[in-house]
Coordinates of C-alpha atoms and ligand atoms in Angstrom, one line a residue:
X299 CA -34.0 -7.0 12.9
X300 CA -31.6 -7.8 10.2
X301 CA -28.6 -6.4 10.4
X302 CA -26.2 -6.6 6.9
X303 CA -22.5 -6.5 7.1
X304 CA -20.7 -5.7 3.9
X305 CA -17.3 -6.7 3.8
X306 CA -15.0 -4.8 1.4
X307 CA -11.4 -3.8 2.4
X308 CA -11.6 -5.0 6.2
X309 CA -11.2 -9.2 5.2
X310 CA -10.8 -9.8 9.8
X311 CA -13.2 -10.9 12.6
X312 CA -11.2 -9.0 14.9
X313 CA -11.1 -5.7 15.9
X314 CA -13.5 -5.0 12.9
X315 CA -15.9 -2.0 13.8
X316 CA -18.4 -2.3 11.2
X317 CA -18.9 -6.5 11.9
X318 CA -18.8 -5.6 15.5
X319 CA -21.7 -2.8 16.2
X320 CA -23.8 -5.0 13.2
X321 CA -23.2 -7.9 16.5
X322 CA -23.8 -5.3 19.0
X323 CA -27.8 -6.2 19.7
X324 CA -27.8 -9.9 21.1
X325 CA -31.2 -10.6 19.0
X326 CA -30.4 -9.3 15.8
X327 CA -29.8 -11.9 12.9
X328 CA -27.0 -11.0 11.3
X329 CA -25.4 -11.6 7.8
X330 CA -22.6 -10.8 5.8
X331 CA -21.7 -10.1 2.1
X332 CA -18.7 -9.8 0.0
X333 CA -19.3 -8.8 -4.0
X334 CA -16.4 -9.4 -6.2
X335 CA -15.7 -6.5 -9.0
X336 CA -13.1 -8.0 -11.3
X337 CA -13.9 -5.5 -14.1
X338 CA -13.8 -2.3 -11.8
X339 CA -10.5 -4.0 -10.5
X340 CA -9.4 -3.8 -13.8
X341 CA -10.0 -0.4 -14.2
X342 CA -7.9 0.5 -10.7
X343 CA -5.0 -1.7 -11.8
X344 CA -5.5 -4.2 -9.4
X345 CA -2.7 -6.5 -9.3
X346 CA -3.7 -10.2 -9.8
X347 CA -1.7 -11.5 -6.9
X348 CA -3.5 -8.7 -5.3
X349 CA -7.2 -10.9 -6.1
X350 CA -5.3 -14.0 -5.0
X351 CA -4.8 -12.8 -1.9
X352 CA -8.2 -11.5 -1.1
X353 CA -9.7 -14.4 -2.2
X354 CA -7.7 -16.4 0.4
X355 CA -8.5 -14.2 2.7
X356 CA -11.7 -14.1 2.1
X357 CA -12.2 -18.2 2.4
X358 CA -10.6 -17.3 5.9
X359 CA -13.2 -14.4 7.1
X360 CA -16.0 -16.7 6.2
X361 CA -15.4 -19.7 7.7
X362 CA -14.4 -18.1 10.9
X363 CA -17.6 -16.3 10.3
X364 CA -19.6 -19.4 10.2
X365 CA -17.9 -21.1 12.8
X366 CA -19.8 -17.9 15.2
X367 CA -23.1 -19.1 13.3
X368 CA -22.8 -16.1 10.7
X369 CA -23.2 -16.4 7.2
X370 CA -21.2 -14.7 4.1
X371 CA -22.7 -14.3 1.1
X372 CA -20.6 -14.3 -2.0
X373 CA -21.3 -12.7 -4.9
X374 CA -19.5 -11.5 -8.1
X375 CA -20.6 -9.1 -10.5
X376 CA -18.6 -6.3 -12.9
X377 CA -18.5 -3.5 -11.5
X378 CA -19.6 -0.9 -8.6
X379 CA -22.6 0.0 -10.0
X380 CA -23.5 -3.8 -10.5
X381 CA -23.4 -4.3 -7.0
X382 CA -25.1 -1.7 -5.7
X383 CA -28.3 -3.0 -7.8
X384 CA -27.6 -6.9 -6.6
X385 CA -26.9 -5.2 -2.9
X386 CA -30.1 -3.0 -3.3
X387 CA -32.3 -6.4 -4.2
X388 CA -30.4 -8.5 -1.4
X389 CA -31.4 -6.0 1.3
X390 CA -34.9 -6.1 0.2
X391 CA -35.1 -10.4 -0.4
X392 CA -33.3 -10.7 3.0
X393 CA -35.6 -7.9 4.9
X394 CA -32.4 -6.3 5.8
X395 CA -33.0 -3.4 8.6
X396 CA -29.8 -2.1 8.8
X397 CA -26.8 -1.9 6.6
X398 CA -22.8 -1.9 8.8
X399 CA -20.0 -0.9 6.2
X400 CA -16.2 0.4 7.2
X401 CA -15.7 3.4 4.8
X402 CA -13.2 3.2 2.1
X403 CA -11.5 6.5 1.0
X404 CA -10.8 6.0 -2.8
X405 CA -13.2 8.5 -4.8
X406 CA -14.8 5.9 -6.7
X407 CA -15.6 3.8 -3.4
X408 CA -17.0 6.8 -1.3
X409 CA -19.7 7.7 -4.4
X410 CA -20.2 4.4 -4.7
X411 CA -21.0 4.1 -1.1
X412 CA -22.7 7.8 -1.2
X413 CA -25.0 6.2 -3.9
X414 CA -26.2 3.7 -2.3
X415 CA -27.3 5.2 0.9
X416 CA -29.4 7.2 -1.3
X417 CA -30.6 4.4 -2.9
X418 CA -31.8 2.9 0.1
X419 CA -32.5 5.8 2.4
X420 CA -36.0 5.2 4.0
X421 CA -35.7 1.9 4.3
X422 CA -32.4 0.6 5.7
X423 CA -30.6 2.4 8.2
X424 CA -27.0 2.8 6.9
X425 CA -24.0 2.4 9.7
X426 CA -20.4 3.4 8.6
X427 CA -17.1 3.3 10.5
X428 CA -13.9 5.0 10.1
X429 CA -12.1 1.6 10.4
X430 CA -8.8 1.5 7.9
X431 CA -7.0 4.5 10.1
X432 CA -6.2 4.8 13.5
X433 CA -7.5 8.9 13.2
X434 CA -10.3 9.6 11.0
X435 CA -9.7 12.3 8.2
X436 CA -10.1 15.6 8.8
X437 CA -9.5 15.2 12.7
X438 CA -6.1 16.0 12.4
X439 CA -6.0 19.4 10.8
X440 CA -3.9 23.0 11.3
X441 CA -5.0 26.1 13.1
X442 CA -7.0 27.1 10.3
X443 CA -8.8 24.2 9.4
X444 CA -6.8 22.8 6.5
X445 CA -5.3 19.0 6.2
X446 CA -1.0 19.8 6.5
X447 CA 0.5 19.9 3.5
X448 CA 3.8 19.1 5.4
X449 CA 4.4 15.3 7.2
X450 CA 6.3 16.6 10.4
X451 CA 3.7 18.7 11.8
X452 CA 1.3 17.0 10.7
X453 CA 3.1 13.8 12.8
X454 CA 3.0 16.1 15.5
X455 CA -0.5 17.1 16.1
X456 CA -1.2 13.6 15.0
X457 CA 0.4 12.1 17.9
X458 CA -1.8 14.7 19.8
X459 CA -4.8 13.6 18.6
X460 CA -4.0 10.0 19.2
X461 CA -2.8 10.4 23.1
X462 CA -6.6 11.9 23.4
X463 CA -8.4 9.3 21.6
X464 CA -9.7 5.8 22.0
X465 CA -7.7 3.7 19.9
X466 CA -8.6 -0.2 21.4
X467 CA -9.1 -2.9 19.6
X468 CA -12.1 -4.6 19.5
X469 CA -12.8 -8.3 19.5
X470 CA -14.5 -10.7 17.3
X471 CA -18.1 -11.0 18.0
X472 CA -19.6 -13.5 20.0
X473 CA -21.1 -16.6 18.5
X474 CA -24.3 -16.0 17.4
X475 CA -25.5 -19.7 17.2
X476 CA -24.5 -23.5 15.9
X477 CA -21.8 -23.5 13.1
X478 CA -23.5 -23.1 9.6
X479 CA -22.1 -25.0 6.5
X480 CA -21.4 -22.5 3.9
X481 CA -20.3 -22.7 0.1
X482 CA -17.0 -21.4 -0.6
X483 CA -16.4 -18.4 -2.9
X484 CA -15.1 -19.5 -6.6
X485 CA -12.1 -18.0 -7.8
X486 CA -12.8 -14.6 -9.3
X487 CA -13.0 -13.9 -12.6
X488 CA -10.0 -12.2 -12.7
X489 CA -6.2 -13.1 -14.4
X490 CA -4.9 -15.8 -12.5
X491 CA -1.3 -15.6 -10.1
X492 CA -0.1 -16.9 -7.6
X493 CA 0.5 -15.2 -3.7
X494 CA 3.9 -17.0 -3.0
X495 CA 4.1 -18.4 1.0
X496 CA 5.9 -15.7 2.3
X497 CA 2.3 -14.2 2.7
X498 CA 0.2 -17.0 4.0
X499 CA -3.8 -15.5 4.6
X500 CA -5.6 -15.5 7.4
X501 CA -5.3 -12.7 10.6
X502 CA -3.6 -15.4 12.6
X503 CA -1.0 -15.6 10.6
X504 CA -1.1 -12.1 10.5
X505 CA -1.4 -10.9 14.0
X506 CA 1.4 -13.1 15.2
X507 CA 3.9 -12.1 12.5
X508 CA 2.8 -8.6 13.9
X509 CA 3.5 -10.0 17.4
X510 CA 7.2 -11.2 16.4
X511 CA 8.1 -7.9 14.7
X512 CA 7.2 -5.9 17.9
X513 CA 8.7 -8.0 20.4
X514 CA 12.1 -9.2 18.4
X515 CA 12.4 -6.8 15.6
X516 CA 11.3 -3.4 16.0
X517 CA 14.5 -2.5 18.0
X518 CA 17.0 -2.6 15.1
X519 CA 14.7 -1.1 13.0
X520 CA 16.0 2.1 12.6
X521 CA 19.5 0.3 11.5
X522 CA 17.9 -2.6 9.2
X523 CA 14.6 -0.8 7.6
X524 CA 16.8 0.4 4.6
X525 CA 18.9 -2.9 4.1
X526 CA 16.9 -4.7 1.1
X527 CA 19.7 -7.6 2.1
X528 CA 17.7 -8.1 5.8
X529 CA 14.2 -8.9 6.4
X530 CA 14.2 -5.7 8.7
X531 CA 10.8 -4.6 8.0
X532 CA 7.6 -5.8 9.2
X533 CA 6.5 -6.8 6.1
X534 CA 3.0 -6.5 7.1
X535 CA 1.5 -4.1 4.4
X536 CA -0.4 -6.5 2.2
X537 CA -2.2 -7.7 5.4
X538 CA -2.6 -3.7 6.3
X539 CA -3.7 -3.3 2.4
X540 CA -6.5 -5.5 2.2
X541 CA -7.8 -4.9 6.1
X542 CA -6.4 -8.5 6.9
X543 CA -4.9 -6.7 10.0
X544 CA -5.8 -3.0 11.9
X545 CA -3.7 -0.1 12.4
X546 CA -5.0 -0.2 15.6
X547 CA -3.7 -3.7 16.3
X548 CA -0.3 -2.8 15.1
X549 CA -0.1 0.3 17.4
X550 CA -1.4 -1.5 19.9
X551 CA 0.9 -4.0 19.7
X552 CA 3.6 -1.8 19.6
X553 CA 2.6 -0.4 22.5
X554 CA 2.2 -3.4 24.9
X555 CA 6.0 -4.3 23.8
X556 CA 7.2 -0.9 23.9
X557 CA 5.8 1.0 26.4
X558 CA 7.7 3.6 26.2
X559 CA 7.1 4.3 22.2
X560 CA 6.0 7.5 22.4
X561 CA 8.4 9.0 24.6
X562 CA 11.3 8.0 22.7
X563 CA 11.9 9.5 19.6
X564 CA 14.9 7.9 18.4
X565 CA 13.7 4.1 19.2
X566 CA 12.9 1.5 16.6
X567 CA 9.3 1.5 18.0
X568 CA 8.8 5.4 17.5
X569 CA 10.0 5.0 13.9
X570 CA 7.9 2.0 13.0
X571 CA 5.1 4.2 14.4
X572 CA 6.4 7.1 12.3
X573 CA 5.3 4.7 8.8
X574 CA 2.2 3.6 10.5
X575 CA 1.9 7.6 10.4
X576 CA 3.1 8.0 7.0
X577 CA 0.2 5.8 5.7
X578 CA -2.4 7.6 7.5
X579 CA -0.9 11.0 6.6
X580 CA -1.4 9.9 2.7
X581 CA -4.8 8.4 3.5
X582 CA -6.1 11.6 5.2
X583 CA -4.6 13.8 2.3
X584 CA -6.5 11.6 -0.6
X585 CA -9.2 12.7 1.5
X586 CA -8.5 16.4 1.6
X587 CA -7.7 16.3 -2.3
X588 CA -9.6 13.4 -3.7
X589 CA -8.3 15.2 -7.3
X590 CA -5.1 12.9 -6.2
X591 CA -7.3 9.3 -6.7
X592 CA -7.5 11.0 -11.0
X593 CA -4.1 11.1 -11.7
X594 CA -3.4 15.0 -11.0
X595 CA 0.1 16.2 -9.8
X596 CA -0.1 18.2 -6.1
X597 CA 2.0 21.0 -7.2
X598 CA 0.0 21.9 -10.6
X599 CA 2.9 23.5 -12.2
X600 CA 5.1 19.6 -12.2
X601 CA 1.9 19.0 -15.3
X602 CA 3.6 21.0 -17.5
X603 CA 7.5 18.9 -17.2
X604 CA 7.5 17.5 -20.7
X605 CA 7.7 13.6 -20.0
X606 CA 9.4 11.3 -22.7
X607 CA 7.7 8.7 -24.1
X608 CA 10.1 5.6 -24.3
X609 CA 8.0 2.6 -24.8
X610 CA 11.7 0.7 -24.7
X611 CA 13.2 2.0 -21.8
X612 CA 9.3 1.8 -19.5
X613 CA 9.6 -1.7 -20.4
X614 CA 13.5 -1.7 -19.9
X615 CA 12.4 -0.3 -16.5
X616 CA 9.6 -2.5 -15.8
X617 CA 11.8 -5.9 -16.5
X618 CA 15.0 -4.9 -14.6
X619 CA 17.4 -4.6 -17.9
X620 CA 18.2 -0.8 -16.9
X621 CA 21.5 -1.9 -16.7
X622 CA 21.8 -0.6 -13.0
X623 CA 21.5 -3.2 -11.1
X624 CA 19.9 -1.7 -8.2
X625 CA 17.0 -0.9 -9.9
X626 CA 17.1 -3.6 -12.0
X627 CA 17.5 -6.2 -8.9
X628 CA 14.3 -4.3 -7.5
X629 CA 12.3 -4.8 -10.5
X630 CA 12.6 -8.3 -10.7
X631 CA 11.7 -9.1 -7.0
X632 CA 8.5 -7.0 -7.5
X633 CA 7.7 -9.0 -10.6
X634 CA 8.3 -12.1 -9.0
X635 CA 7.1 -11.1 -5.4
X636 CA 5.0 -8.3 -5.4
X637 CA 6.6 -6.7 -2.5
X638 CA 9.8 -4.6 -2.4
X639 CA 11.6 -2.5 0.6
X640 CA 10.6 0.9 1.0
X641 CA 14.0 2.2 0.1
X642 CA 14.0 0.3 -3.2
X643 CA 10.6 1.4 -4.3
X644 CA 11.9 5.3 -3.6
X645 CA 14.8 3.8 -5.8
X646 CA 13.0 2.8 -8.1
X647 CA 10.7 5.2 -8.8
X648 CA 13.2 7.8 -9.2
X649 CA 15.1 6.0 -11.5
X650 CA 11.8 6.1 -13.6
X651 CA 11.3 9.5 -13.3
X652 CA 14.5 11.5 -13.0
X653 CA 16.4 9.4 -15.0
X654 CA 14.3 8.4 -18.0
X655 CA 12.1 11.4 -17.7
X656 CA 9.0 9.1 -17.6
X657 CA 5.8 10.3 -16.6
X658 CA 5.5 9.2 -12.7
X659 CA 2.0 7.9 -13.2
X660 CA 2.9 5.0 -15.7
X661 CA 5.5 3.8 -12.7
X662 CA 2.7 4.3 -10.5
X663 CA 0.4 1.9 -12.3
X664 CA 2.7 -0.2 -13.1
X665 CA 3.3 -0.9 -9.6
X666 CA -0.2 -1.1 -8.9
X667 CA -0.4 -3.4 -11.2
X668 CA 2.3 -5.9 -9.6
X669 CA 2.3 -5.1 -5.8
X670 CA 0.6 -7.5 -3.2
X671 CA 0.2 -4.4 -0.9
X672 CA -1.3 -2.3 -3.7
X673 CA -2.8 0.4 -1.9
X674 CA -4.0 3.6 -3.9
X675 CA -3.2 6.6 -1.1
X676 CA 0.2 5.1 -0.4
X677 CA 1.2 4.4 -4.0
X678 CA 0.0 7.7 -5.0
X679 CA 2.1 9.6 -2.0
X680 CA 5.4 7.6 -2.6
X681 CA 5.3 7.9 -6.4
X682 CA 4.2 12.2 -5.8
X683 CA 7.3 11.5 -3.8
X684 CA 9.6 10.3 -5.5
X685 CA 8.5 12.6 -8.5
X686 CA 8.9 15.8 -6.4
X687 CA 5.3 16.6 -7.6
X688 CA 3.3 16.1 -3.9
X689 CA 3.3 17.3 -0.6
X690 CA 6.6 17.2 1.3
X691 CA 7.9 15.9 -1.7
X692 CA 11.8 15.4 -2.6
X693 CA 12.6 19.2 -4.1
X694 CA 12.9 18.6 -8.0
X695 CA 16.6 19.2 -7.7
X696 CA 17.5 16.1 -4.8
X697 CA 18.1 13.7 -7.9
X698 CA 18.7 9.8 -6.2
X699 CA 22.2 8.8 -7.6
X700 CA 21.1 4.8 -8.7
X701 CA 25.1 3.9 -8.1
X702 CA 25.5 5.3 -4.6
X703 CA 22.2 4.3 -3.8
X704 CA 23.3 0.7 -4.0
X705 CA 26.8 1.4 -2.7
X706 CA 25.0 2.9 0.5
X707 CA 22.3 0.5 1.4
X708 CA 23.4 -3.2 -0.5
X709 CA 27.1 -2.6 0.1
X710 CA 28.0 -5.9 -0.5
X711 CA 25.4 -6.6 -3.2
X712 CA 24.2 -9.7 -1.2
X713 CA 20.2 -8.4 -2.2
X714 CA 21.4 -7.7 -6.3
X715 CA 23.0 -11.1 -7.0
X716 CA 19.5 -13.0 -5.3
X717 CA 18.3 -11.2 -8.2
X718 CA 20.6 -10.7 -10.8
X719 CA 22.2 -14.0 -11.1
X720 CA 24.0 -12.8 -14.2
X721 CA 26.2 -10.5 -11.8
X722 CA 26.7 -13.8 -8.7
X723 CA 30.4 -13.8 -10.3
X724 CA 31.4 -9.9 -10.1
X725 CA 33.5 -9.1 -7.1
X726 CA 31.9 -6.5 -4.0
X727 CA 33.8 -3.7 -5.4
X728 CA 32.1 -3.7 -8.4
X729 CA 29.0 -5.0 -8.3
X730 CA 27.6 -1.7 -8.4
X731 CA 28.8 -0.9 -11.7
X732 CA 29.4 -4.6 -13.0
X733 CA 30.8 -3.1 -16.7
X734 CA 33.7 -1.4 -15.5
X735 CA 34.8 -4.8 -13.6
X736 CA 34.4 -6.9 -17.0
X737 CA 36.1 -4.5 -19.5
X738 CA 39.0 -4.7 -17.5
X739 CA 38.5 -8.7 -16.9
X740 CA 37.4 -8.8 -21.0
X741 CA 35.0 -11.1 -19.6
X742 CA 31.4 -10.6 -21.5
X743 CA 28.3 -10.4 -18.9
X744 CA 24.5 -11.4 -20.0
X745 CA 23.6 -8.1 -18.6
X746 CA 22.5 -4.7 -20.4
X747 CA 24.6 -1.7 -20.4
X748 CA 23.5 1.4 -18.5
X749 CA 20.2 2.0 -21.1
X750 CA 21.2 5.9 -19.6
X751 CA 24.1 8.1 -18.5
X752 CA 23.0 9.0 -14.8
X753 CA 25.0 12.8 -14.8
X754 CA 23.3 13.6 -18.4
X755 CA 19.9 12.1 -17.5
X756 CA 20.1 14.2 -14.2
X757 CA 20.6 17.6 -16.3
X758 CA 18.0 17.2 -18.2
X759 CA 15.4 16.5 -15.9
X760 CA 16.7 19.9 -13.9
X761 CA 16.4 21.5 -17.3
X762 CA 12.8 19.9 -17.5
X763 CA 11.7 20.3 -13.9
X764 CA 12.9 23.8 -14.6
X765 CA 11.4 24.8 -17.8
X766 CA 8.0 23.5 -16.4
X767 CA 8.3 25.6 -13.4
X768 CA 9.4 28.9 -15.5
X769 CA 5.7 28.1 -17.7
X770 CA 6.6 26.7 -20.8
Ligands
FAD913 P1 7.2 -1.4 7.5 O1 8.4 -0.7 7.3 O2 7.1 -2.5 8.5 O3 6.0 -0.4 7.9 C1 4.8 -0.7 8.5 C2 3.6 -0.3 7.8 O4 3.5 1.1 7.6 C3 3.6 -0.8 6.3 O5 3.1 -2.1 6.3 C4 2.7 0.2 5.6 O6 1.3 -0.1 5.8 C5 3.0 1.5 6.4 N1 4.0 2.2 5.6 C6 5.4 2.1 5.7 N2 6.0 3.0 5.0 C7 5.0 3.8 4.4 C8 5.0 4.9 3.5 N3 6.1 5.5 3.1 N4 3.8 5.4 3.1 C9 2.7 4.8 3.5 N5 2.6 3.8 4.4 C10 3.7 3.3 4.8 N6 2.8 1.0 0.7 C11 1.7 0.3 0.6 O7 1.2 -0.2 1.6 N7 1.1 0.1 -0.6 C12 1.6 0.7 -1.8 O8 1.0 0.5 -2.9 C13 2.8 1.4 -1.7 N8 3.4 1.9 -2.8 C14 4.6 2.7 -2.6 C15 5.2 3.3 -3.8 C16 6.3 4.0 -3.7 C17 7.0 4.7 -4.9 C18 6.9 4.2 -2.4 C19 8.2 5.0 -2.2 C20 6.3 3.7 -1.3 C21 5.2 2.9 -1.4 N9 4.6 2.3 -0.2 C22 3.4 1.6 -0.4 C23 5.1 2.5 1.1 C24 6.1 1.5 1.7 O9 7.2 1.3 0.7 C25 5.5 0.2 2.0 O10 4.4 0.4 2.8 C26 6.5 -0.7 2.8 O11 7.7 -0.9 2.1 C27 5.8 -2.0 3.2 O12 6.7 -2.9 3.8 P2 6.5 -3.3 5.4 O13 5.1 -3.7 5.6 O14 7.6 -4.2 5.7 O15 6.7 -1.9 6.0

């Protein structure tokens, strides 16, 4: 038997489900594949850091591969539908017997994947895993059958689901034989940037960063987590976003530090476990409405709120020249980065939507477009968010106030003048509105003016939001 392993959004060894039931019989010869899509990449905004990253990670996965005596084949080609016909043809050249996948969730990837089962039904016996979650969709549902449309209840019967179910890791397969020499993949085809070495690749690097968090971090958590100032986050979601690391491994993890997680509901561990929640939450709903992978709003009636289209403030927005320097601190260390703190992408994003009255889906791509964690279900939940148009979304009316935002959570401005050297000379007290400070110091600052008036942007989008709601 041959059994074919096809690699995808899962780049590990360990605790891999699909790699490790393809190892499961000791005489099997088994191979693995990776196909490159840079043109379908394209098409789902994928950031080029984003490539980077999997492409170092992939270098990683195969030579650990081949140190166990297993080979991964490269390959590159446009798009899905090009590698179902090279995948159909390797199958049938390498007399593969059975095919081991971990399911992705996106809609394009699951009739992709739907496709080529039918494609080569009869003759290779297709194995896939519920891998990227620590709960499968759909098992955590309410009385009636339906996927919550609400996070807290949904937490709730989550947390259920997971006390009853078997939620070990798994380890890397044995060695199936001598180390094999193997040619390393080429770069992609695919616009060129760079990763940046606070994200080195590789699951070691990975699972001990995970290890440190859990054991030195995740106790002041619930203080730090909204302070873009302090590395108080894990900071693990590009390893999470590309299947570098598990969700299992992270809850295990958490678990063997904090035993106690689950009974403590106001612990840093409980709320770390509460975002591990979060992404599955927005992972099971794509699921439940895969309409949310095409661009459509939750609540149909936010369609009808009659965006502006402002080419000069999106791009104002997008380059961190908003003049609030909050957001605009934000922007820059996602253009520069690809990563920002949870509270500044909420920032952010609101800024672009209730205060410019932009459409949420261009911030959404834009991010997509810059983020090393890029991940469509949690992009698409914190931009629905944000927007007030998803589940448990912010009600249309709870309108993020840019200034006090940045009062509340960089007090001292520590994270804006990293980012906005322009403001390093502005005292603490003003930082947050840097214009009031030099009018009354006549001093001129290389820094825009507020491109908006936060109290008259905020009417407006309640007289938007509203109008939409009303029908017209
Ligand atoms: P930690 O605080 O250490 O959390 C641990 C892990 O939990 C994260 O790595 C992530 O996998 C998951 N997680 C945390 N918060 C959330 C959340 N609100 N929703 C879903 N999963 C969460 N996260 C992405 O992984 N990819 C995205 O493309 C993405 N886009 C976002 C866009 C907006 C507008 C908003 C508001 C949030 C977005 N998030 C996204 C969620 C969250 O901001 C990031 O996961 C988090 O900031 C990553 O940092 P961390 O690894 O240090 O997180």
């Amino acid at each position: 038997a041959t059994h074919l392993v096809w690699l995808r959004n899962d780049l590990r060894i360990i605790d891999n489900k699909a790699l490790y039931a393809a190892c499961g019989d000791p005489d099997a010869k088994v191979l693995a594949v990776f196909i490159a899509t840079p043109t379908q990449w394209q098409q789902h905004d994928m950031a080029p850091r984003q490539a980077a990253f999997i492409h170092a990670n992939l270098l990683q996965v195969q030579q650990a591969l081949a140190a166990r005596g297993i080979e991964l084949v490269y390959h590159q080609c446009n798009d899905f539908a090009g590698s179902l016909v090279w995948l159909v043809d390797f199958c049938q050249q390498r007399q593969v017997s059975a095919l081991f996948y971990n399911r992705q969730y996106e809609i394009n990837e699951r009739q992709r994947d739907a496709q080529l089962e039918r494609q080569l039904a009869g003759k290779v016996i297709c194995h896939r895993f519920d891998d990227s979650l620590l709960l499968p969709p759909g098992s955590v549902q309410t009385g009636s059958g339906e996927m919550y449309k609400v996070y807290t209840p949904f937490r709730r019967a989550f947390i259920q689901r997971l006390l009853e179910s078997d939620v070990n890791s798994l380890p890397a397969p044995r060695s199936r034989g001598e180390k094999i020499n193997v040619t390393p993949p080429e770069m992609f085809d695919y616009p060129l940037a760079k990763v940046g070495s606070a994200y080195p690749a590789g699951e070691e690097v990975a699972l001990q960063r995970l290890r440190t968090f859990c054991r030195e971090q995740v106790q002041d958590y619930v203080k730090q987590r909204d302070l873009p100032a302090i590395a108080g986050t894990s900071s693990l979601s590009p390893y999470l976003a590309i299947g570098v690391l598990s969700p299992r491994q992270c809850f295990n993890r958490l678990r063997a530090e904090c035993p106690d997680v689950l009974e403590n509901p106001e612990s840093g561990a409980f709320c770390w476990l509460n975002e591990l929640i979060w992404r599955e939450f927005y992972r099971h709903l794509m699921v439940a409405h895969p309409a949310l992978c095409q661009h459509r709003p939750f609540i149909e009636w936010t369609d009808r709120v009659c965006w502006q289209v402002n080419d000069r403030a999106l791009q104002a927005w997008q380059q961190g020249q908003t003049g609030y320097p909050i957001v605009d601190a934000a922007m820059r260390q996602l253009n520069q980065t690809g990563w920002i703190h949870n509270r500044l992408r909420m920032i952010s994003a609101s800024f672009l939507v209730k205060d410019l009255l932009i459409d949420w889906r261009a911030g959404e791509r834009y991010f997509m477009q810059q983020l090393l964690d890029g991940d469509l279900a949690a992009n698409n939940g914190g931009w629905q968010w944000a927007a007030s148009t998803g589940t448990d979304a912010a009600p249309y009316f709870r309108i993020f106030n840019p200034t006090t935002q940045g009062e509340r959570f960089d007090p001292q401005g520590t994270f804006i003048r990293k980012w906005l050297p322009e403001l390093v000379d502005v005292p603490d007290n003003d930082i947050h509105q840097p214009h009031r400070w030099a009018e009354k110091q006549q001093y001129v600052l290389d820094y825009p003016l507020p491109i908006v008036d936060h109290q008259q942007a905020r009417l407006a989008t309640l007289a938007a939001f509203e109008a939409a709601k009303r029908g017209g």
